[in-house]
Coordinates of C-alpha atoms in Angstrom, one line a residue:
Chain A
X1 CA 55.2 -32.9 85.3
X2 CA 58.5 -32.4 83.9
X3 CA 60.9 -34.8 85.3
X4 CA 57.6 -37.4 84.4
X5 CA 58.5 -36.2 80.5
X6 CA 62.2 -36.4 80.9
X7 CA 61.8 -39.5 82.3
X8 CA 60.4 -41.2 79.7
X9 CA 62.1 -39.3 77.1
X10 CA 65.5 -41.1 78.7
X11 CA 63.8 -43.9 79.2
X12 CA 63.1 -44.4 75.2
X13 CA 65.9 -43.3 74.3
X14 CA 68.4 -45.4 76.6
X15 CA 66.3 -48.6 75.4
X16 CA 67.2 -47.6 71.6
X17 CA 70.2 -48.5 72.3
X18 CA 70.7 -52.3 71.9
X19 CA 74.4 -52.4 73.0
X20 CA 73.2 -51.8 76.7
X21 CA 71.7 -54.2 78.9
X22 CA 68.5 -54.4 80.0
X23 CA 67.8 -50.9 81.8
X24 CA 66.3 -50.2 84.8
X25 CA 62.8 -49.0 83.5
X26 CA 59.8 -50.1 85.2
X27 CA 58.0 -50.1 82.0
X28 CA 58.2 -51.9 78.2
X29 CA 58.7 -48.5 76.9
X30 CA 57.9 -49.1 73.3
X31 CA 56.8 -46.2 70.8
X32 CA 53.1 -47.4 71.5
X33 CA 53.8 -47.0 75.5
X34 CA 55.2 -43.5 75.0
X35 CA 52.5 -42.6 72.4
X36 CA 49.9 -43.2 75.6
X37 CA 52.1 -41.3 77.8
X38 CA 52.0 -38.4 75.8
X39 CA 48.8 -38.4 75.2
X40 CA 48.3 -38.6 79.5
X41 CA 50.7 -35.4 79.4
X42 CA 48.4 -33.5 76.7
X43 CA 45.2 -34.4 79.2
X44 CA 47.3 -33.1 81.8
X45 CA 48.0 -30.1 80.3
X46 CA 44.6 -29.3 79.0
X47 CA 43.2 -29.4 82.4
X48 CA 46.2 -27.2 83.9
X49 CA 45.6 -24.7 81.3
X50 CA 42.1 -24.1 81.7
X51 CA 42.6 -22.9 85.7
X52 CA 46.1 -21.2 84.4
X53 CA 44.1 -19.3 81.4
X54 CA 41.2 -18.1 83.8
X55 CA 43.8 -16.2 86.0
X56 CA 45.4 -15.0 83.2
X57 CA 42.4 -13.5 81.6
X58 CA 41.4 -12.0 84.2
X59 CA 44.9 -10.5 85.1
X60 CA 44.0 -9.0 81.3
X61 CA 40.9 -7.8 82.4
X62 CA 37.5 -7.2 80.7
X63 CA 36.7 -7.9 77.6
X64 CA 39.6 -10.6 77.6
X65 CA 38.2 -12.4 80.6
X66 CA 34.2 -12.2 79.1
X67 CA 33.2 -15.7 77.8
X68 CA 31.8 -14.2 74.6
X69 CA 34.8 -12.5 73.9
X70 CA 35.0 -13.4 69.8
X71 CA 37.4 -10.9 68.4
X72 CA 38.6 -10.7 64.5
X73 CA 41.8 -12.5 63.9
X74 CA 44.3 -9.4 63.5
X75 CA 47.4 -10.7 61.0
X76 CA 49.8 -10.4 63.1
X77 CA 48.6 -13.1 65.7
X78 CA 49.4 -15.9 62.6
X79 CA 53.2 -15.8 64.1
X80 CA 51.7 -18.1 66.7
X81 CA 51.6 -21.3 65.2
X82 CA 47.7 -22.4 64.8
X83 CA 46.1 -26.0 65.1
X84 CA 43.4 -25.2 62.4
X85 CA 44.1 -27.9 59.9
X86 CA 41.9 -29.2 56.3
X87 CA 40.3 -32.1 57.3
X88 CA 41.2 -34.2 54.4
X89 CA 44.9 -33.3 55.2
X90 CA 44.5 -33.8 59.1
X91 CA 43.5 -37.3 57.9
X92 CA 46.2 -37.8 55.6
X93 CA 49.1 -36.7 57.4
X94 CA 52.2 -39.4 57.8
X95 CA 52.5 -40.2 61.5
X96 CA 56.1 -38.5 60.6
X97 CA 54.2 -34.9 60.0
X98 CA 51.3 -35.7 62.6
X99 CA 54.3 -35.6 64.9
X100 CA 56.7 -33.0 63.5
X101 CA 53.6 -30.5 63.3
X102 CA 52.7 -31.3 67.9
X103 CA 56.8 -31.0 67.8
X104 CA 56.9 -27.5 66.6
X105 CA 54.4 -26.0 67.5
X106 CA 54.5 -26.6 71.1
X107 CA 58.5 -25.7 71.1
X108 CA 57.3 -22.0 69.6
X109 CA 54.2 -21.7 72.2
X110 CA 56.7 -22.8 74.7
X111 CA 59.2 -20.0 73.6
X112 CA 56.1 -17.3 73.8
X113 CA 54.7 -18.4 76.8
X114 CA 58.5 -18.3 78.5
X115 CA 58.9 -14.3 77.2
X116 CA 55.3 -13.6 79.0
X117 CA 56.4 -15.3 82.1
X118 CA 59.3 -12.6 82.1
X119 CA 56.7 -10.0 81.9
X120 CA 53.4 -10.5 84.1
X121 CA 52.5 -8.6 87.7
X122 CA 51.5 -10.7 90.3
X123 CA 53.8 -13.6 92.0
X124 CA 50.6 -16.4 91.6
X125 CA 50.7 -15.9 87.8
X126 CA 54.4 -16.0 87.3
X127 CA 54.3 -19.5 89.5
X128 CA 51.3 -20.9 87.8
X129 CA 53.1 -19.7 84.3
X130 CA 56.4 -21.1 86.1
X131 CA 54.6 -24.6 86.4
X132 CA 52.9 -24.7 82.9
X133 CA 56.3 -24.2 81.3
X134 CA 57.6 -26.9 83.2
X135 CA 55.0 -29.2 82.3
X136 CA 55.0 -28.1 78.4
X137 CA 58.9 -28.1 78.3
X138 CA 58.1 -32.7 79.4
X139 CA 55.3 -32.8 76.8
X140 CA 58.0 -31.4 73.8
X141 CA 60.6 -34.0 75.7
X142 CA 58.1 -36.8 75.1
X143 CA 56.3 -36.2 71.6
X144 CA 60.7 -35.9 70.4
X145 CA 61.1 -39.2 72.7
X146 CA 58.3 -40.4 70.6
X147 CA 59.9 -39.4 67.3
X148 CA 63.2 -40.8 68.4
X149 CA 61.5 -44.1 68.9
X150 CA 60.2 -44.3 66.0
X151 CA 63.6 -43.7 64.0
X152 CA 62.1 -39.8 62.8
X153 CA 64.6 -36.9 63.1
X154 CA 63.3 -34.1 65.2
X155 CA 62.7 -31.1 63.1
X156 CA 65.3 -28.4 63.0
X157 CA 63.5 -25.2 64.6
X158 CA 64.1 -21.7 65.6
X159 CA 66.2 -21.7 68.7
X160 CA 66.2 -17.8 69.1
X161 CA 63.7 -15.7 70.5
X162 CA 60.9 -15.8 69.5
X163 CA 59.7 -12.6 67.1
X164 CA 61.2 -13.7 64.1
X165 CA 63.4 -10.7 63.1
X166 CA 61.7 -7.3 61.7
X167 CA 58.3 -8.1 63.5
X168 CA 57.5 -5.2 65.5
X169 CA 56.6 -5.8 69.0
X170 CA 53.1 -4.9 69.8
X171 CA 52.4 -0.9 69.3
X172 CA 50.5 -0.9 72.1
X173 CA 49.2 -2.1 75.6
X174 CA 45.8 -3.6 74.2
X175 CA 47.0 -5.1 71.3
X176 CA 49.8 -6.9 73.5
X177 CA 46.8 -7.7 75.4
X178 CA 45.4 -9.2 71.9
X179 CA 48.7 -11.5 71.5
X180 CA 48.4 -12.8 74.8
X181 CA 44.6 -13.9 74.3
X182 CA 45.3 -15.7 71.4
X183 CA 48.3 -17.3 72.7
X184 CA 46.3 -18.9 75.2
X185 CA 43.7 -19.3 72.6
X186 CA 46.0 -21.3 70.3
X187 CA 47.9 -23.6 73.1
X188 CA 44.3 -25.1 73.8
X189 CA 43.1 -25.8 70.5
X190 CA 46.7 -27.4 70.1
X191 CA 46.2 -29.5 73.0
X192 CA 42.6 -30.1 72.3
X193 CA 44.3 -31.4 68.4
X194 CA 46.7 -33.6 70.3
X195 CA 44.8 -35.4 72.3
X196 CA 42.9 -36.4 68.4
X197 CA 46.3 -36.9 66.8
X198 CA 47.6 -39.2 69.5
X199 CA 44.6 -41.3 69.7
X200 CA 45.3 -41.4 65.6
X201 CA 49.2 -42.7 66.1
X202 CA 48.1 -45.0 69.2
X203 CA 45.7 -46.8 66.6
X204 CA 48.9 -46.7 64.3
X205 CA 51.9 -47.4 65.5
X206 CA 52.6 -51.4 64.8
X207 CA 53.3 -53.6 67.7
X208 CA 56.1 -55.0 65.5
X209 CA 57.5 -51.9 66.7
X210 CA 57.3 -53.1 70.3
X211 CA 58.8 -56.6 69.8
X212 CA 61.5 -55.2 68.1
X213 CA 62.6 -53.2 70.9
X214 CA 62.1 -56.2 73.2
X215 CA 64.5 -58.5 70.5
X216 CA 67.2 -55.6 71.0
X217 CA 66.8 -55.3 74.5
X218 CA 66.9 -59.2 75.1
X219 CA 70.0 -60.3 73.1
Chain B
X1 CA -11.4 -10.5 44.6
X2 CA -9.9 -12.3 47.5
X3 CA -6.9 -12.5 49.5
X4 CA -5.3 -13.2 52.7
X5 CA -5.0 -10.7 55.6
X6 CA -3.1 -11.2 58.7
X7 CA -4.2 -8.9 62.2
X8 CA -2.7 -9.2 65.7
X9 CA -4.8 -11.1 68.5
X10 CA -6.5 -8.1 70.5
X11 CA -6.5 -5.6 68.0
X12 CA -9.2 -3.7 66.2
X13 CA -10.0 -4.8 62.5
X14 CA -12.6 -2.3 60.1
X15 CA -12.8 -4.4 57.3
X16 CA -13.9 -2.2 53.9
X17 CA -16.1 -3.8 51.5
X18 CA -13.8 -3.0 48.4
X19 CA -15.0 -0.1 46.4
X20 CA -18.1 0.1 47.7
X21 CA -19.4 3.4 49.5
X22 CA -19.8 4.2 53.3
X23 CA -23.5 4.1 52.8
X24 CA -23.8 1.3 50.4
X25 CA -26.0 -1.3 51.6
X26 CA -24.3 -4.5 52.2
X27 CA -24.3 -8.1 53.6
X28 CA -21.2 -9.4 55.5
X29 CA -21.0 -13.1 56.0
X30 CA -18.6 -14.9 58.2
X31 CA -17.5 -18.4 56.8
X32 CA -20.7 -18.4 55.1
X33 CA -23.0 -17.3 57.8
X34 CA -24.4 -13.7 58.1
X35 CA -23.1 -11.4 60.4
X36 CA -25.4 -9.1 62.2
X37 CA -26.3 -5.7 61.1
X38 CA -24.9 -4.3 64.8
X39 CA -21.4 -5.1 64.0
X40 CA -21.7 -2.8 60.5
X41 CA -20.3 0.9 60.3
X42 CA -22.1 1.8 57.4
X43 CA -20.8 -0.4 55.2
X44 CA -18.0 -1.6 56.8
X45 CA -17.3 -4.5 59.4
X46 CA -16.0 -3.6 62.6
X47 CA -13.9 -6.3 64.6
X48 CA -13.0 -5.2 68.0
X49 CA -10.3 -7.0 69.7
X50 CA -10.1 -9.8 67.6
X51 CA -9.5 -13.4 69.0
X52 CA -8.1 -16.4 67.2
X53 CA -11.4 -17.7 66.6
X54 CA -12.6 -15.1 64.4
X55 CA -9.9 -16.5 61.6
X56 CA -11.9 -17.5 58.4
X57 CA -13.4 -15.8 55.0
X58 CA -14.9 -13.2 55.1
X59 CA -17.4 -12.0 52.6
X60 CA -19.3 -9.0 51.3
X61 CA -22.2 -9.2 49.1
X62 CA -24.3 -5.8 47.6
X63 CA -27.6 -5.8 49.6
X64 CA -30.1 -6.3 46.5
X65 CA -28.2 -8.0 43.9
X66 CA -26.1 -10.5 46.2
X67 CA -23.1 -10.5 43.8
X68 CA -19.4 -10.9 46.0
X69 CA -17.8 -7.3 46.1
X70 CA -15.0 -8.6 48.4
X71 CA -14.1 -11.8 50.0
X72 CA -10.8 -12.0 52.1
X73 CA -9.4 -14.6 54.3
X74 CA -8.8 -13.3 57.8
X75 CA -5.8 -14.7 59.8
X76 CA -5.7 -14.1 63.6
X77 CA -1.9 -14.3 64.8
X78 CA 0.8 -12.6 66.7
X79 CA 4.2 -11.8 65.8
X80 CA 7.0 -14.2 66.4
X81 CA 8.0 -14.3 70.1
X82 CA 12.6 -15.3 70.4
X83 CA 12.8 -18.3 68.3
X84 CA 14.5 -21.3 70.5
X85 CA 18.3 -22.5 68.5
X86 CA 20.4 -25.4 69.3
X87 CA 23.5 -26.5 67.3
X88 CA 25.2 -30.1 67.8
X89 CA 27.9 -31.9 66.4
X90 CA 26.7 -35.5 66.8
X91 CA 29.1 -36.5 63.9
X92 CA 32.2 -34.9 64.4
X93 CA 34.5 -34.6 62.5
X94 CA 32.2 -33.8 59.4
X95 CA 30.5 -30.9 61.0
X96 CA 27.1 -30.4 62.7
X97 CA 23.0 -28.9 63.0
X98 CA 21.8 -26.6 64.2
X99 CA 17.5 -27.1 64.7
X100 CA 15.0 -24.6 66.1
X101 CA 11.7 -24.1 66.9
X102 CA 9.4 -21.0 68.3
X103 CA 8.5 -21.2 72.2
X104 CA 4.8 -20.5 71.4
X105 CA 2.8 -20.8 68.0
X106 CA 2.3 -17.7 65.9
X107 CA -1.0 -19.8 64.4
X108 CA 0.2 -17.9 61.1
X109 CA 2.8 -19.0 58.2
X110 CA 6.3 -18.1 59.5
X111 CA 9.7 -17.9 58.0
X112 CA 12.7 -19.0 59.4
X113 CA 16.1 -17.9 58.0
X114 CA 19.7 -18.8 59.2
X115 CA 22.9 -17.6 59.3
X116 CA 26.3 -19.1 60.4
X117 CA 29.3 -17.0 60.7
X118 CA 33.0 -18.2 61.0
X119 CA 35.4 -15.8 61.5
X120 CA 35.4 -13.7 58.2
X121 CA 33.2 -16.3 56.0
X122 CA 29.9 -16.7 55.7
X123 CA 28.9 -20.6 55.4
X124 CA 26.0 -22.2 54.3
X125 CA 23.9 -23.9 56.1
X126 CA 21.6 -26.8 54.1
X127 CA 18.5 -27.0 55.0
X128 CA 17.1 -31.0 55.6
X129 CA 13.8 -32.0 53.9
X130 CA 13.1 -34.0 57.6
X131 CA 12.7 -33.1 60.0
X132 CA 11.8 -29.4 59.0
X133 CA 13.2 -26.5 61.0
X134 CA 16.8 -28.2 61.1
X135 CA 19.8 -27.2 58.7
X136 CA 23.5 -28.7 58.6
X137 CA 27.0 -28.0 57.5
X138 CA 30.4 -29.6 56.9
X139 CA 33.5 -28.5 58.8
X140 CA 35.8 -27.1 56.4
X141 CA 38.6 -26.9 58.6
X142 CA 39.3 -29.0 61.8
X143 CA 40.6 -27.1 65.0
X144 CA 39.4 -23.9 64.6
X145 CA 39.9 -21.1 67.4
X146 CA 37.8 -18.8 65.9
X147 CA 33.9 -19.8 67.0
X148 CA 31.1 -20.0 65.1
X149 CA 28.3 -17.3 65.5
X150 CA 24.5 -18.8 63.9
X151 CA 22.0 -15.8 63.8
X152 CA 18.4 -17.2 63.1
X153 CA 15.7 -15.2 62.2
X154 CA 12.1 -15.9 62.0
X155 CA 9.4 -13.5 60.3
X156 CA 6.1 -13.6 59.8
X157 CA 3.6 -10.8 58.2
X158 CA 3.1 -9.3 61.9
X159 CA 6.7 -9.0 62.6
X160 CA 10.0 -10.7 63.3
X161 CA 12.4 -11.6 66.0
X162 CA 15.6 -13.7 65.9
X163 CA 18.3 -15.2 68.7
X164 CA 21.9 -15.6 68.2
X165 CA 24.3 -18.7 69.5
X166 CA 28.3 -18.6 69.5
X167 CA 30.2 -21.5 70.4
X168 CA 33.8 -23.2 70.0
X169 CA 33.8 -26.1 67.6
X170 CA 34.5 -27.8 70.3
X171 CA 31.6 -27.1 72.6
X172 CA 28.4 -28.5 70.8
X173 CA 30.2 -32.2 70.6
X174 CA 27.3 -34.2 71.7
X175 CA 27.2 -37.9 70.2
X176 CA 23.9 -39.8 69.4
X177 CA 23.1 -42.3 72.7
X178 CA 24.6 -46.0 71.7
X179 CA 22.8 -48.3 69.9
X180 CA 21.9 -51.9 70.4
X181 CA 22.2 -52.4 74.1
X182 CA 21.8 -55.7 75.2
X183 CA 21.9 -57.0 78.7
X184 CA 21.9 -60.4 79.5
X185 CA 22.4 -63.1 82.5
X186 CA 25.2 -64.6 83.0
X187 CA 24.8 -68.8 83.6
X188 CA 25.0 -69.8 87.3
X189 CA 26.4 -66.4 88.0
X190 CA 23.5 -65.1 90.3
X191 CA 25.3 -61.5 90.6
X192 CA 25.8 -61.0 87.5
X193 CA 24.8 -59.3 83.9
X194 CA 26.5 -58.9 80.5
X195 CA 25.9 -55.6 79.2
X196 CA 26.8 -54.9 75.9
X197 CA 25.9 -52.7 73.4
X198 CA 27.4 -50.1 70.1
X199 CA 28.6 -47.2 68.9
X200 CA 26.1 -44.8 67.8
X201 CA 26.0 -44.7 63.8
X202 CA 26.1 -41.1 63.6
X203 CA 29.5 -40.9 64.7
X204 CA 31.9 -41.5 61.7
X205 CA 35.1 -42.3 63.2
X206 CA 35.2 -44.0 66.3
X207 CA 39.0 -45.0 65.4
X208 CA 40.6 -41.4 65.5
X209 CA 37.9 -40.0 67.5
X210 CA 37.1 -42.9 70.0
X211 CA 34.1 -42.6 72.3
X212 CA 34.3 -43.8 76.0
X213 CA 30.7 -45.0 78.0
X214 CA 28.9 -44.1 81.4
X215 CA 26.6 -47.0 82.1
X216 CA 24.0 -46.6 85.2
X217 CA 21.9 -49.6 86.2
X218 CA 19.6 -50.1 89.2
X219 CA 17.2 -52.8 90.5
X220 CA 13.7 -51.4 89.7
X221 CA 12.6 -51.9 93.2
X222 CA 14.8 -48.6 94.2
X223 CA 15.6 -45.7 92.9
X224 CA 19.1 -45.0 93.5
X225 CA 21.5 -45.6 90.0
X226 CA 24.9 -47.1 90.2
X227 CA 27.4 -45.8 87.6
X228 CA 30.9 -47.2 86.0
X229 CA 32.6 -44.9 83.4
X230 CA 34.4 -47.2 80.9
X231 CA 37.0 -45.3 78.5
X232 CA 37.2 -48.3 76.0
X233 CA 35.0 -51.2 75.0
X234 CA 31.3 -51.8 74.3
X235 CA 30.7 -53.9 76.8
X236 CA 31.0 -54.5 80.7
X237 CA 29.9 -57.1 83.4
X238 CA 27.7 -56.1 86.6
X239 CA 29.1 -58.0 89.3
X240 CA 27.1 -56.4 92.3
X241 CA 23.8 -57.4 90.7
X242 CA 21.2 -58.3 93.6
X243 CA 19.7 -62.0 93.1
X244 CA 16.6 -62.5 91.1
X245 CA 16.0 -58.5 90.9
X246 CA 14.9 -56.8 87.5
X247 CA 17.3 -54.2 86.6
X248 CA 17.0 -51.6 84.2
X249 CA 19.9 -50.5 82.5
X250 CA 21.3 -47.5 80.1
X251 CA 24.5 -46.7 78.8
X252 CA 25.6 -42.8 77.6
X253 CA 28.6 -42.0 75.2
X254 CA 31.0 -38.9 75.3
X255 CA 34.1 -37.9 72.6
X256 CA 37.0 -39.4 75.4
X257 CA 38.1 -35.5 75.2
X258 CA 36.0 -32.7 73.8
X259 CA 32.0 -31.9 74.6
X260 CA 29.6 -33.3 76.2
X261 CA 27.9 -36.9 76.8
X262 CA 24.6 -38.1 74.9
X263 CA 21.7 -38.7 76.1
X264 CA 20.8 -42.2 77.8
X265 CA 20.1 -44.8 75.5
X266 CA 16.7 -46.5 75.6
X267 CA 16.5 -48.6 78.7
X268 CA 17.0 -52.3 78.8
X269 CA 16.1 -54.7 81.5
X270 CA 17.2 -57.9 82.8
X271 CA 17.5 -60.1 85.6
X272 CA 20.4 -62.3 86.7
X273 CA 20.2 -66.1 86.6
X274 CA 18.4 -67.8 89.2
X275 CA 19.2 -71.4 90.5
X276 CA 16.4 -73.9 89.6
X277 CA 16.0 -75.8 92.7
X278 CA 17.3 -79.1 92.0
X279 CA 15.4 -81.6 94.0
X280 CA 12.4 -80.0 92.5
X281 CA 12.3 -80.0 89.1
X282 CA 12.5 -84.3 89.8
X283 CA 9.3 -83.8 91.5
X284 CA 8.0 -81.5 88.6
X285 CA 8.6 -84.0 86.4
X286 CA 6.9 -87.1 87.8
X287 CA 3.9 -84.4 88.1
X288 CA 3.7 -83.4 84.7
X289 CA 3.7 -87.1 83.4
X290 CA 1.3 -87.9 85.7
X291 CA -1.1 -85.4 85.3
X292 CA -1.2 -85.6 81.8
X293 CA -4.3 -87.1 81.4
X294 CA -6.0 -84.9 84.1
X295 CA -6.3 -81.6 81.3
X296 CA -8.8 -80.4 83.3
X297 CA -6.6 -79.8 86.3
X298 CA -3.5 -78.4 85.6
X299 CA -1.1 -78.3 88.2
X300 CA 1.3 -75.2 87.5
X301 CA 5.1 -75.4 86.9
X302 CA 6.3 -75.6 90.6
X303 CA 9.3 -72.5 89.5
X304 CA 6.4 -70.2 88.8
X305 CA 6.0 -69.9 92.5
X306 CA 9.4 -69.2 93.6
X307 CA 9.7 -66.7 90.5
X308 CA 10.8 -63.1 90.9
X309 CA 8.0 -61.3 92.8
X310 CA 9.4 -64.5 95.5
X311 CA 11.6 -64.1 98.2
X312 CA 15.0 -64.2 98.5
X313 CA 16.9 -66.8 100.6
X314 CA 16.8 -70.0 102.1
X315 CA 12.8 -69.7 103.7
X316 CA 12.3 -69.1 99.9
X317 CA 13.4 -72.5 98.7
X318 CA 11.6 -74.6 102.0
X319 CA 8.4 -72.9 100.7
X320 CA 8.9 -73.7 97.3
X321 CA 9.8 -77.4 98.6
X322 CA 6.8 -77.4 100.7
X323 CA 4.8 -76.2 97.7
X324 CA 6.0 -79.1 94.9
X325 CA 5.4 -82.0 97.6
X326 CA 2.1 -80.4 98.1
X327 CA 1.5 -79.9 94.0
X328 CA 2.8 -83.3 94.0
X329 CA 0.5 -84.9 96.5
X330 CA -2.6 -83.6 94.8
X331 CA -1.6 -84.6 91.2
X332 CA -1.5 -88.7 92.3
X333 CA -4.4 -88.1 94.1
X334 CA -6.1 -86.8 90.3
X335 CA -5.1 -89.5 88.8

């Protein structure tokens, strides 16, 4: 999972560079190539969260773990960041923002779901958690690879941890519960979102931007 | 005066014949006919246990003067049993239905209301002019982790009952079957069949939200389905076609990542190209212009005997032989 993301991250960005010779990679890895691959990773994901958020439910216990579990949305689970989007603004967002938006918002889930690995109970959840991170930590690597390849600057974002300052930890042991649940809750629906905006930039990106690469490469 | 009244199947009805007295003297008619006096309390109509077929008008008339003291309409029913909801996105993005009907009838007027619930806000569902009993509503915002909870309710003057659904946005994603399959043969390819066929026009945006295909096809001699999954492209090519077999074929679409897939499209069939044996259409030939003035004997096209229902293989085409010297042979004798 991740050395497949830091791969291809390398991989785009070594072949940006047209002062090097032709690399080593098996692949044309234009923007259009890595757009597919990080589509693949968000697949990947999807389907290794659903097994990874079914232990971890359960680990919560009852009512997390009940499929009709439909609780209100308490105001302070908006610090994770959410996929719900306007549709007319879904539609209208530059590929820049389409990609800037995955960027960020799987940088801070990644940051939240690296402070719960440092707090769960049993030794299958903190591997499964272990592996997940690993994996999301290739698919950040790739949508910036992606970014990089298409000459955008990756957004500047909170390196710290990850309450921003003066947000109170949860109060208490259910409504940490609660964070958790929407945590999981959110990093679907943003990988559900993904796999939609990633079809949109596959149908986008130009293959000019493919030759182009092939001109530097081939000079 | 009249007016409607609405009593459960089985139960006991005393009908009053407006402001007349117990002891009145009175005539009851049902739907025009008279009702006999053994069914009377007094003045009033006893109905034990009524059944469905005992819906109609009901009249009361004064015993001498025959003018109408009452007249009412009765309505045999029972209350609504747990109305039946299903909700479907079959155009996503824009939003989706929700359509409903009751399990068994009421055999009275009922009404059917509808409520959809997202998060905090209440959202309006429209109801369509047709088909009746089906409402729909646009997404306002795409993504959305918080589900959707539709309440219907259905009433009727004996009582009233409703069911609930709650579901991701995700979950109900069910496209409309494709549209316009076509299968045809493919020219001296005796294995194989173009399938081809398009995207449903219900779904708005195949370019953001592409839709990949299951197709199954099978010869109609057996019963077993072969499938290929195709993630782009409206069309594919059975290679693994058996000779001269019928097939029927149908084709299913899915969202390539969210919900579920459509229902098979309607059914096509086809059969792959067959050889026309070549040394016999020359004998065809010399026995259609030959027995062209012999109308009243018409020797057959020599194919229709080797046609589909025929064997396959090599015995197939020395019958077929056999069958156009024979056809031949009795066509110069006609003429």
């Amino acid at each position: 999972g991740d050395s497949w993301g830091i791969f291809t991250f390398l991989c785009a960005a070594l072949c940006n560079l047209p002062a090097l010779p032709a690399l080593n990679c098996s692949e044309e890895l234009g923007a259009g190539q890595s757009i597919q691959q990080t589509y693949d990773l968000t697949r990947y994901l999807e389907h290794q969260l659903r097994t990874l958020a079914g232990t971890y439910l359960n680990y919560l216990g009852p009512p997390f773990n009940e499929p009709d579990f439909n609780p209100p949305r308490l105001a302070r689970a908006e610090r994770v960041p959410s996929a719900t989007v306007d549709l007319d603004l879904w539609r209208g967002l530059t590929d820049n923002a389409r990609l800037a938006a995955n960027y960020r918002a799987y940088s801070r889930l990644l940051c939240y779901l690296r402070v719960l690995d440092g707090q769960v109970g049993t030794a299958e959840l903190r591997h499964r958690l272990a592996h997940f991170c690993a994996s999301l930590q290739g698919l950040v690597l790739s949508i910036g690879g992606v970014m990089s390849s298409l000459g955008y600057p990756l957004p500047v974002g909170p390196a710290g941890p990850p309450a921003p300052p003066g947000a109170p930890a949860a109060p208490n042991d259910f409504l940490k519960k609660m964070d958790d649940f929407w945590l999981l809750k959110e990093l679907q629906t943003w990988l559900w979102r993904s796999a939609k905006d990633f079809n949109r930039l596959k149908k986008k990106v130009p293959p000019a931007v493919v030759t182009l690469r092939l001109e530097a490469r081939g000079f | 005066d009249s007016h409607i009244q609405y009593e459960r199947v089985g139960a006991d009805v005393t009908m009053k014949c407006g402001s007349m007295d117990w002891d009145a003297a009175v005539t009851w008619t049902a739907n025009g006919t008279d009702i006999d006096e053994s069914r009377l309390n007094g003045s009033y109509l006893i109905l034990k246990k009524v059944d469905l077929t005992q819906s109609g008008q009901y009249s009361c008339y004064e015993g001498s003067s025959w003018h109408l003291k009452y007249q009412t309409n009765l309505r045999v029913g029972t209350p609504p049993k747990e109305p039946v909801l299903m909700c479907r996105s079959n155009n996503y993005p824009k939003g989706f239905y929700c359509s409903w009907h009751l399990p068994t009838p009421t055999y009275i007027p009922n009404s059917f209301n509808i409520s959809v619930i997202h998060g905090t806000k209440e959202m309006v569902c429209e109801k369509d002019a047709v088909p009746k009993n089906r409402c729909h509503i646009r997404y306002l915002q795409l993504f959305s982790t918080v589900k959707y909870k539709v309440t219907l309710t259905v009433t009727n003057a004996l009582g009233k009952n409703f069911t609930t659904l709650t579901f991701d946005e995700f979950a109900i994603v069910k496209p409309d079957p494709p549209e316009s399959v076509v299968a045809k043969p493919v020219p001296n390819n005796p294995r194989r069949l173009e399938v081809s066929w398009q995207n449903p026009s219900s779904w708005p945006d195949p370019e953001s939200f592409p839709l990949k295909f299951f197709l199954r096809y099978r010869p109609l001699i057996l019963d077993q389905w072969q499938h290929v999954e195709l993630s782009d492209g409206t069309s594919h090519t059975i290679t693994d076609a058996y000779a001269g077999k019928e097939y029927i074929i149908q084709v299913a679409a899915k969202d390539n990542d969210i919900g579920t897939w459509s229902d098979w499209s309607v059914a096509v069939h086809a059969t792959p190209w067959t050889e026309e044996p070549k040394h016999l259409t020359t004998e065809a030939q010399i026995t259609e212009t030959t027995s062209a003035s012999t109308s009243s004997f018409m020797a057959p096209p020599t194919t229709k005997i080797c046609d589909k229902g025929a064997m396959v293989g090599s015995g197939a085409v020395a019958v077929c032989w056999t069958a156009g010297l024979v056809m031949a042979a009795y066509s110069v004798l006609f003429i």
